[in-house]
mmCIF file of C-alpha atoms in Angstrom:
data_model
loop_
_atom_site.group_PDB
_atom_site.id
_atom_site.type_symbol
_atom_site.label_atom_id
_atom_site.label_comp_id
_atom_site.label_asym_id
_atom_site.label_seq_id
_atom_site.Cartn_x
_atom_site.Cartn_y
_atom_site.Cartn_z
ATOM 1 C CA MET U 30 -22.085 -76.099 -2.658
ATOM 2 C CA ALA U 31 -19.417 -73.638 -3.723
ATOM 3 C CA ALA U 32 -19.939 -70.184 -2.300
ATOM 4 C CA ALA U 33 -19.615 -68.538 -5.726
ATOM 5 C CA ALA U 34 -22.500 -70.607 -7.047
ATOM 6 C CA MET U 35 -24.912 -70.050 -4.170
ATOM 7 C CA ALA U 36 -28.196 -68.304 -4.978
ATOM 8 C CA LEU U 37 -30.249 -67.359 -1.930
ATOM 9 C CA GLN U 38 -33.979 -67.852 -2.266
ATOM 10 C CA VAL U 39 -36.638 -66.551 0.097
ATOM 11 C CA VAL U 40 -40.322 -67.308 0.407
ATOM 12 C CA ALA U 41 -42.455 -64.808 2.318
ATOM 13 C CA ALA U 42 -45.170 -66.616 4.273
ATOM 14 C CA GLY U 43 -48.723 -65.379 4.117
ATOM 15 C CA GLY U 44 -48.407 -63.827 0.672
ATOM 16 C CA GLY U 45 -49.202 -66.958 -1.324
ATOM 17 C CA CYS U 46 -46.292 -66.548 -3.706
ATOM 18 C CA CYS U 47 -42.643 -67.468 -3.997
ATOM 19 C CA CYS U 48 -39.852 -65.788 -5.898
ATOM 20 C CA HIS U 49 -36.114 -65.231 -5.817
ATOM 21 C CA ARG U 50 -36.616 -61.984 -3.959
ATOM 22 C CA PRO U 51 -38.827 -61.552 -0.901
ATOM 23 C CA VAL U 52 -41.990 -59.498 -1.059
ATOM 24 C CA LEU U 53 -40.904 -56.264 0.545
ATOM 25 C CA GLY U 54 -43.433 -54.318 2.568
ATOM 26 C CA PRO U 55 -43.087 -50.756 3.837
ATOM 27 C CA GLY U 56 -40.562 -50.609 6.637
ATOM 28 C CA ARG U 57 -38.305 -53.377 5.244
ATOM 29 C CA ARG U 58 -34.827 -52.752 6.505
ATOM 30 C CA ARG U 59 -31.769 -51.803 4.460
ATOM 31 C CA ARG U 60 -29.920 -55.071 4.900
ATOM 32 C CA LEU U 61 -32.759 -57.168 3.513
ATOM 33 C CA VAL U 62 -33.092 -54.844 0.513
ATOM 34 C CA ALA U 63 -29.354 -55.129 -0.095
ATOM 35 C CA ALA U 64 -29.565 -58.899 0.141
ATOM 36 C CA ALA U 65 -32.430 -59.027 -2.339
ATOM 37 C CA ARG U 66 -30.562 -56.824 -4.799
ATOM 38 C CA ALA U 67 -27.471 -58.965 -4.451
ATOM 39 C CA VAL U 68 -29.508 -62.064 -5.295
ATOM 40 C CA ALA U 69 -30.992 -60.371 -8.369
ATOM 41 C CA SER U 70 -27.575 -59.229 -9.597
ATOM 42 C CA ASN U 71 -26.312 -62.805 -9.379
ATOM 43 C CA ALA U 72 -29.286 -64.302 -11.226
ATOM 44 C CA ALA U 73 -27.405 -64.781 -14.489
ATOM 45 C CA ALA U 74 -24.577 -66.657 -12.799
ATOM 46 C CA ALA U 75 -26.995 -68.708 -10.742
ATOM 47 C CA ALA U 76 -28.845 -69.780 -13.891
ATOM 48 C CA LYS U 77 -25.724 -71.590 -15.049
ATOM 49 C CA VAL U 78 -25.617 -73.734 -11.929
ATOM 50 C CA SER U 79 -26.706 -77.341 -12.376
ATOM 51 C CA GLU U 80 -30.234 -77.946 -11.074
ATOM 52 C CA GLU U 81 -29.405 -81.476 -9.977
ATOM 53 C CA GLY U 82 -30.838 -82.045 -6.521
ATOM 54 C CA LYS U 83 -33.297 -79.164 -6.814
ATOM 55 C CA VAL U 84 -37.057 -78.870 -7.114
ATOM 56 C CA ARG U 85 -38.746 -76.626 -9.654
ATOM 57 C CA LEU U 86 -41.656 -74.702 -8.120
ATOM 58 C CA GLY U 87 -44.803 -75.465 -10.055
ATOM 59 C CA GLY U 88 -44.715 -74.194 -13.611
ATOM 60 C CA SER U 89 -42.213 -71.452 -12.806
ATOM 61 C CA ASP U 90 -38.539 -71.350 -13.697
ATOM 62 C CA VAL U 91 -37.573 -71.130 -10.018
ATOM 63 C CA ALA U 92 -35.579 -74.147 -8.789
ATOM 64 C CA VAL U 93 -34.939 -74.481 -5.048
ATOM 65 C CA SER U 94 -33.024 -76.868 -2.835
ATOM 66 C CA LYS U 95 -34.938 -80.047 -1.967
ATOM 67 C CA LEU U 96 -34.947 -78.989 1.687
ATOM 68 C CA GLY U 97 -35.706 -75.474 2.880
ATOM 69 C CA ILE U 98 -35.143 -73.764 6.219
ATOM 70 C CA GLY U 99 -37.826 -72.041 8.301
ATOM 71 C CA ALA U 100 -36.910 -68.807 10.068
ATOM 72 C CA TRP U 101 -39.937 -68.348 12.299
ATOM 73 C CA SER U 102 -37.865 -68.629 15.479
ATOM 74 C CA TRP U 103 -35.261 -66.066 14.375
ATOM 75 C CA GLY U 104 -35.801 -62.970 16.508
ATOM 76 C CA ASP U 105 -39.033 -64.324 18.000
ATOM 77 C CA THR U 106 -39.737 -63.895 21.714
ATOM 78 C CA THR U 107 -43.440 -64.724 21.754
ATOM 79 C CA TYR U 108 -43.489 -68.412 20.860
ATOM 80 C CA TRP U 109 -39.836 -69.468 20.720
ATOM 81 C CA ASN U 110 -36.556 -68.763 22.547
ATOM 82 C CA ASP U 111 -38.020 -68.730 26.069
ATOM 83 C CA SER U 112 -39.206 -65.151 25.557
ATOM 84 C CA GLU U 113 -35.622 -63.920 25.202
ATOM 85 C CA TRP U 114 -33.460 -62.811 22.291
ATOM 86 C CA ASP U 115 -29.806 -62.254 23.097
ATOM 87 C CA ASP U 116 -26.342 -62.485 21.550
ATOM 88 C CA ARG U 117 -26.153 -66.243 22.096
ATOM 89 C CA ARG U 118 -29.408 -66.877 20.254
ATOM 90 C CA LEU U 119 -28.342 -64.506 17.493
ATOM 91 C CA GLN U 120 -25.126 -66.460 17.010
ATOM 92 C CA GLU U 121 -27.050 -69.734 17.036
ATOM 93 C CA ALA U 122 -29.376 -68.447 14.299
ATOM 94 C CA LYS U 123 -26.400 -67.267 12.252
ATOM 95 C CA ALA U 124 -24.737 -70.655 12.703
ATOM 96 C CA ALA U 125 -27.939 -72.286 11.433
ATOM 97 C CA PHE U 126 -27.810 -70.047 8.349
ATOM 98 C CA ASP U 127 -24.126 -70.717 7.702
ATOM 99 C CA THR U 128 -24.511 -74.483 8.127
ATOM 100 C CA SER U 129 -27.532 -74.491 5.824
ATOM 101 C CA ILE U 130 -25.591 -72.691 3.097
ATOM 102 C CA ASP U 131 -22.572 -74.961 3.547
ATOM 103 C CA ASN U 132 -24.834 -77.966 2.960
ATOM 104 C CA GLY U 133 -26.595 -76.580 -0.100
ATOM 105 C CA MET U 134 -29.864 -75.599 1.583
ATOM 106 C CA THR U 135 -30.410 -72.129 0.138
ATOM 107 C CA PHE U 136 -34.203 -71.876 0.331
ATOM 108 C CA PHE U 137 -35.449 -69.900 3.367
ATOM 109 C CA ASP U 138 -38.992 -69.316 4.596
ATOM 110 C CA THR U 139 -39.727 -66.079 6.438
ATOM 111 C CA ALA U 140 -42.511 -63.528 6.922
ATOM 112 C CA GLU U 141 -42.898 -59.882 7.807
ATOM 113 C CA VAL U 142 -44.517 -60.743 11.133
ATOM 114 C CA TYR U 143 -41.730 -63.079 12.305
ATOM 115 C CA GLY U 144 -39.822 -61.273 15.021
ATOM 116 C CA THR U 145 -41.706 -57.985 14.649
ATOM 117 C CA ALA U 146 -42.955 -55.908 17.569
ATOM 118 C CA LEU U 147 -46.007 -58.166 17.710
ATOM 119 C CA MET U 148 -44.034 -61.397 17.872
ATOM 120 C CA GLY U 149 -40.505 -60.694 18.999
ATOM 121 C CA ALA U 150 -37.411 -58.545 19.250
ATOM 122 C CA VAL U 151 -35.877 -58.528 15.759
ATOM 123 C CA ASN U 152 -37.550 -59.028 12.393
ATOM 124 C CA SER U 153 -36.451 -62.379 10.946
ATOM 125 C CA GLU U 154 -36.201 -60.946 7.433
ATOM 126 C CA SER U 155 -33.759 -58.330 8.692
ATOM 127 C CA LEU U 156 -31.718 -61.075 10.358
ATOM 128 C CA LEU U 157 -31.718 -63.102 7.141
ATOM 129 C CA GLY U 158 -30.573 -60.061 5.182
ATOM 130 C CA GLY U 159 -27.805 -59.432 7.705
ATOM 131 C CA PHE U 160 -26.637 -63.048 7.606
ATOM 132 C CA TYR U 161 -26.506 -62.940 3.819
ATOM 133 C CA ASP U 162 -24.590 -59.651 3.903
ATOM 134 C CA ASP U 163 -22.052 -61.200 6.277
ATOM 135 C CA PHE U 164 -21.727 -64.196 3.946
ATOM 136 C CA ILE U 165 -20.983 -61.930 0.991
ATOM 137 C CA GLN U 166 -18.347 -59.993 3.030
ATOM 138 C CA GLU U 167 -16.404 -63.389 4.453
ATOM 139 C CA LYS U 168 -16.637 -64.457 0.454
ATOM 140 C CA ARG U 169 -15.095 -61.131 -0.762
ATOM 141 C CA LEU U 170 -12.062 -61.653 1.426
ATOM 142 C CA ARG U 171 -11.561 -65.208 0.213
ATOM 143 C CA ASP U 172 -12.072 -64.182 -3.423
ATOM 144 C CA ALA U 173 -9.450 -61.447 -3.082
ATOM 145 C CA TYR U 174 -7.058 -63.893 -1.442
ATOM 146 C CA ALA U 175 -7.556 -66.486 -4.207
ATOM 147 C CA ARG U 176 -7.184 -63.983 -7.059
ATOM 148 C CA LEU U 177 -3.987 -62.534 -5.645
ATOM 149 C CA LYS U 178 -2.592 -65.995 -4.889
ATOM 150 C CA LYS U 179 -2.985 -66.973 -8.562
ATOM 151 C CA ARG U 180 -0.721 -64.053 -9.419
ATOM 152 C CA GLY U 181 1.802 -64.938 -6.776
ATOM 153 C CA VAL U 182 0.854 -61.970 -4.585
ATOM 154 C CA PRO U 183 0.078 -62.699 -0.906
ATOM 155 C CA LEU U 184 -2.819 -60.832 0.684
ATOM 156 C CA ALA U 185 -1.013 -59.536 3.745
ATOM 157 C CA ALA U 186 -3.615 -57.507 5.632
ATOM 158 C CA ASN U 187 -7.269 -56.540 5.864
ATOM 159 C CA GLN U 188 -8.197 -53.272 7.594
ATOM 160 C CA VAL U 189 -11.534 -53.258 9.412
ATOM 161 C CA ASN U 190 -13.424 -51.431 12.140
ATOM 162 C CA TYR U 191 -12.720 -53.479 15.268
ATOM 163 C CA SER U 192 -12.795 -52.695 18.963
ATOM 164 C CA LEU U 193 -14.005 -54.192 22.219
ATOM 165 C CA ILE U 194 -17.490 -52.739 21.668
ATOM 166 C CA TYR U 195 -17.583 -53.201 17.886
ATOM 167 C CA ARG U 196 -16.711 -56.811 17.176
ATOM 168 C CA THR U 197 -18.360 -57.280 13.796
ATOM 169 C CA PRO U 198 -15.202 -58.946 12.354
ATOM 170 C CA GLU U 199 -15.682 -61.697 14.933
ATOM 171 C CA LEU U 200 -19.379 -62.078 14.153
ATOM 172 C CA ASN U 201 -19.277 -62.030 10.347
ATOM 173 C CA GLY U 202 -16.396 -64.482 9.999
ATOM 174 C CA VAL U 203 -13.808 -61.983 8.742
ATOM 175 C CA LYS U 204 -11.527 -62.476 11.764
ATOM 176 C CA ALA U 205 -11.740 -66.264 11.472
ATOM 177 C CA ALA U 206 -11.011 -66.103 7.736
ATOM 178 C CA CYS U 207 -8.006 -63.856 8.335
ATOM 179 C CA ASP U 208 -6.658 -66.291 10.936
ATOM 180 C CA GLU U 209 -7.213 -69.251 8.627
ATOM 181 C CA LEU U 210 -5.596 -67.642 5.592
ATOM 182 C CA GLY U 211 -2.727 -65.982 7.441
ATOM 183 C CA ILE U 212 -3.964 -62.438 6.784
ATOM 184 C CA THR U 213 -3.208 -59.856 9.473
ATOM 185 C CA LEU U 214 -6.255 -57.913 10.633
ATOM 186 C CA ILE U 215 -5.567 -54.188 11.055
ATOM 187 C CA ALA U 216 -8.056 -52.621 13.467
ATOM 188 C CA TYR U 217 -9.078 -49.022 12.902
ATOM 189 C CA SER U 218 -11.098 -47.134 15.538
ATOM 190 C CA PRO U 219 -9.663 -49.537 18.163
ATOM 191 C CA ILE U 220 -10.796 -47.363 21.058
ATOM 192 C CA ALA U 221 -14.156 -46.631 19.415
ATOM 193 C CA GLN U 222 -13.326 -43.047 18.461
ATOM 194 C CA GLY U 223 -12.188 -42.261 21.982
ATOM 195 C CA VAL U 224 -15.212 -43.676 23.804
ATOM 196 C CA LEU U 225 -13.175 -46.514 25.366
ATOM 197 C CA SER U 226 -10.743 -43.991 26.794
ATOM 198 C CA GLY U 227 -13.200 -43.377 29.619
ATOM 199 C CA LYS U 228 -13.306 -39.619 29.127
ATOM 200 C CA TYR U 229 -16.948 -39.593 28.048
ATOM 201 C CA THR U 230 -19.888 -40.169 30.392
ATOM 202 C CA PRO U 231 -23.688 -39.916 30.118
ATOM 203 C CA GLU U 232 -23.346 -36.445 31.616
ATOM 204 C CA LYS U 233 -20.487 -35.539 29.278
ATOM 205 C CA PRO U 234 -20.991 -37.205 25.888
ATOM 206 C CA PRO U 235 -18.841 -36.439 22.832
ATOM 207 C CA THR U 236 -19.839 -33.546 20.603
ATOM 208 C CA GLY U 237 -20.120 -33.282 16.845
ATOM 209 C CA PRO U 238 -21.041 -36.257 14.626
ATOM 210 C CA ARG U 239 -20.056 -38.770 17.319
ATOM 211 C CA ALA U 240 -22.894 -37.487 19.493
ATOM 212 C CA ASN U 241 -25.348 -39.242 17.165
ATOM 213 C CA THR U 242 -23.759 -42.623 17.916
ATOM 214 C CA TYR U 243 -22.497 -42.280 21.486
ATOM 215 C CA THR U 244 -25.621 -40.870 23.091
ATOM 216 C CA PRO U 245 -26.137 -40.459 26.853
ATOM 217 C CA GLU U 246 -28.384 -43.540 26.701
ATOM 218 C CA PHE U 247 -25.648 -45.626 25.091
ATOM 219 C CA LEU U 248 -22.984 -44.304 27.442
ATOM 220 C CA THR U 249 -25.173 -45.338 30.373
ATOM 221 C CA LYS U 250 -25.220 -48.904 29.030
ATOM 222 C CA LEU U 251 -21.439 -48.709 28.612
ATOM 223 C CA GLN U 252 -20.687 -47.872 32.233
ATOM 224 C CA PRO U 253 -20.500 -51.452 33.651
ATOM 225 C CA LEU U 254 -17.911 -52.339 31.023
ATOM 226 C CA MET U 255 -15.949 -49.121 31.565
ATOM 227 C CA ASN U 256 -15.952 -49.636 35.333
ATOM 228 C CA ARG U 257 -14.484 -53.120 34.921
ATOM 229 C CA ILE U 258 -11.907 -51.873 32.390
ATOM 230 C CA LYS U 259 -10.793 -49.290 34.937
ATOM 231 C CA GLU U 260 -10.589 -51.879 37.720
ATOM 232 C CA ILE U 261 -8.486 -54.220 35.601
ATOM 233 C CA GLY U 262 -6.315 -51.338 34.450
ATOM 234 C CA GLU U 263 -5.567 -50.309 38.025
ATOM 235 C CA SER U 264 -4.178 -53.763 38.758
ATOM 236 C CA TYR U 265 -1.655 -53.278 35.947
ATOM 237 C CA GLY U 266 -1.068 -49.579 36.414
ATOM 238 C CA LYS U 267 -2.758 -48.904 33.065
ATOM 239 C CA ASN U 268 -5.573 -46.609 31.928
ATOM 240 C CA PRO U 269 -8.723 -47.611 29.954
ATOM 241 C CA THR U 270 -7.193 -46.705 26.596
ATOM 242 C CA GLN U 271 -4.238 -48.976 27.222
ATOM 243 C CA VAL U 272 -6.435 -51.831 28.454
ATOM 244 C CA SER U 273 -8.725 -51.537 25.424
ATOM 245 C CA LEU U 274 -5.802 -51.604 22.995
ATOM 246 C CA ASN U 275 -4.200 -54.517 24.829
ATOM 247 C CA TRP U 276 -7.476 -56.438 24.595
ATOM 248 C CA LEU U 277 -7.200 -56.242 20.817
ATOM 249 C CA THR U 278 -3.568 -57.339 20.695
ATOM 250 C CA CYS U 279 -4.555 -60.334 22.846
ATOM 251 C CA GLN U 280 -6.839 -61.537 20.025
ATOM 252 C CA GLY U 281 -3.773 -62.585 18.056
ATOM 253 C CA ASN U 282 -3.041 -61.600 14.457
ATOM 254 C CA VAL U 283 -4.476 -58.123 15.125
ATOM 255 C CA VAL U 284 -2.671 -54.773 14.836
ATOM 256 C CA PRO U 285 -4.638 -51.798 16.267
ATOM 257 C CA ILE U 286 -4.009 -48.376 14.700
ATOM 258 C CA PRO U 287 -5.296 -45.670 17.086
ATOM 259 C CA GLY U 288 -5.034 -42.122 15.828
ATOM 260 C CA ALA U 289 -2.490 -39.938 17.670
ATOM 261 C CA LYS U 290 -3.164 -36.192 17.617
ATOM 262 C CA ASN U 291 -0.056 -35.363 19.629
ATOM 263 C CA ALA U 292 3.032 -36.799 21.334
ATOM 264 C CA GLY U 293 1.146 -37.315 24.576
ATOM 265 C CA GLN U 294 -1.383 -39.616 22.934
ATOM 266 C CA ALA U 295 1.361 -41.555 21.144
ATOM 267 C CA GLN U 296 3.113 -42.057 24.486
ATOM 268 C CA GLU U 297 -0.155 -43.193 26.040
ATOM 269 C CA PHE U 298 -0.684 -45.761 23.282
ATOM 270 C CA ALA U 299 2.804 -47.141 23.841
ATOM 271 C CA GLY U 300 1.633 -48.096 27.317
ATOM 272 C CA ALA U 301 -0.518 -50.820 25.743
ATOM 273 C CA LEU U 302 2.660 -52.735 24.836
ATOM 274 C CA GLY U 303 4.928 -54.976 26.876
ATOM 275 C CA TRP U 304 2.247 -56.675 28.980
ATOM 276 C CA SER U 305 -0.869 -58.767 28.464
ATOM 277 C CA LEU U 306 -4.315 -59.300 29.946
ATOM 278 C CA THR U 307 -5.021 -62.811 31.159
ATOM 279 C CA GLY U 308 -7.265 -65.090 29.138
ATOM 280 C CA ASP U 309 -9.973 -64.810 31.790
ATOM 281 C CA GLU U 310 -9.823 -61.012 31.689
ATOM 282 C CA VAL U 311 -10.083 -60.994 27.902
ATOM 283 C CA GLU U 312 -13.199 -63.164 27.993
ATOM 284 C CA GLU U 313 -14.731 -61.266 30.907
ATOM 285 C CA LEU U 314 -14.495 -57.996 28.999
ATOM 286 C CA ARG U 315 -15.917 -59.604 25.864
ATOM 287 C CA SER U 316 -18.826 -60.968 27.910
ATOM 288 C CA LEU U 317 -19.573 -57.547 29.404
ATOM 289 C CA ALA U 318 -19.356 -55.934 25.969
ATOM 290 C CA ARG U 319 -21.935 -58.397 24.619
ATOM 291 C CA GLU U 320 -24.468 -56.954 27.027
ATOM 292 C CA ILE U 321 -24.282 -53.553 25.357
ATOM 293 C CA LYS U 322 -26.943 -53.124 22.717
ATOM 294 C CA GLY U 323 -27.778 -50.413 20.256
ATOM 295 C CA ILE U 324 -24.402 -49.375 18.826
ATOM 296 C CA LYS U 325 -24.118 -48.652 15.124
ATOM 297 C CA MET U 326 -20.863 -47.166 14.015
ATOM 298 C CA PRO U 327 -20.951 -44.139 11.663
ATOM 299 C CA ILE U 328 -18.695 -45.991 9.191
ATOM 300 C CA GLU U 329 -19.014 -49.738 8.849
ATOM 301 C CA GLU U 330 -16.654 -51.522 6.504
ATOM 302 C CA SER U 331 -15.205 -55.006 6.196
#
């Protein structure tokens, strides 16, 4: 099914009803609300889509794919997933969503209790909303590329928030789409607003607005990664800032743009050039970064 014609449908278990938008209870998270609104805004376009291969629900005007997908296991740690929910299982759930959409299965079953504090780690409806939001973002890039291509204008670059500890472009498909379409990814906040420089610790966190994101608790979780960055840097005669920037350049098709307040910082950034981490070091740092939970950047854009 073409991405532009996809209409996401959700059924909330336990409520006895089905509609294009989920039944939202108090405490529903922002991403799910955004997903529901996006579905509603696309209703007119979706109505034009052929209903061949779909099933109309009862006497309603709602037509769904002949096969739906259950999301009980998404975020659950009580009955499924061996009592664990980690980055690997998150990526597997997202892959299930993406594959379902690619094959025309756009009808998803979920419930408020799936993955809640009573039954797991992450609410499945929040995960579904996040997956849909990522889908809409990957789609925006491709739409922009296609529109410009029709006018003979190449889409040369896409600027996104990307660093070793904020790898959303890898997770939402934007990096893969850029690689596929030949679009250079420009990474802003490549050293996570200075946090990957190593100058902040749980005892000495940043001040100002950044203190709300990079709390002592988060910086404590960051220490194993920072310790390994420092160890690797010592073997090259480089500091954490230079290692973190080099990690990004090793991703290929990525241009980091750290902010330089003075000549000293510009000179420091130049030290990220002319050498390269090994493939094993790149993956080791990515693996350590995956273990860090709880970061939400102040500005998130794709």
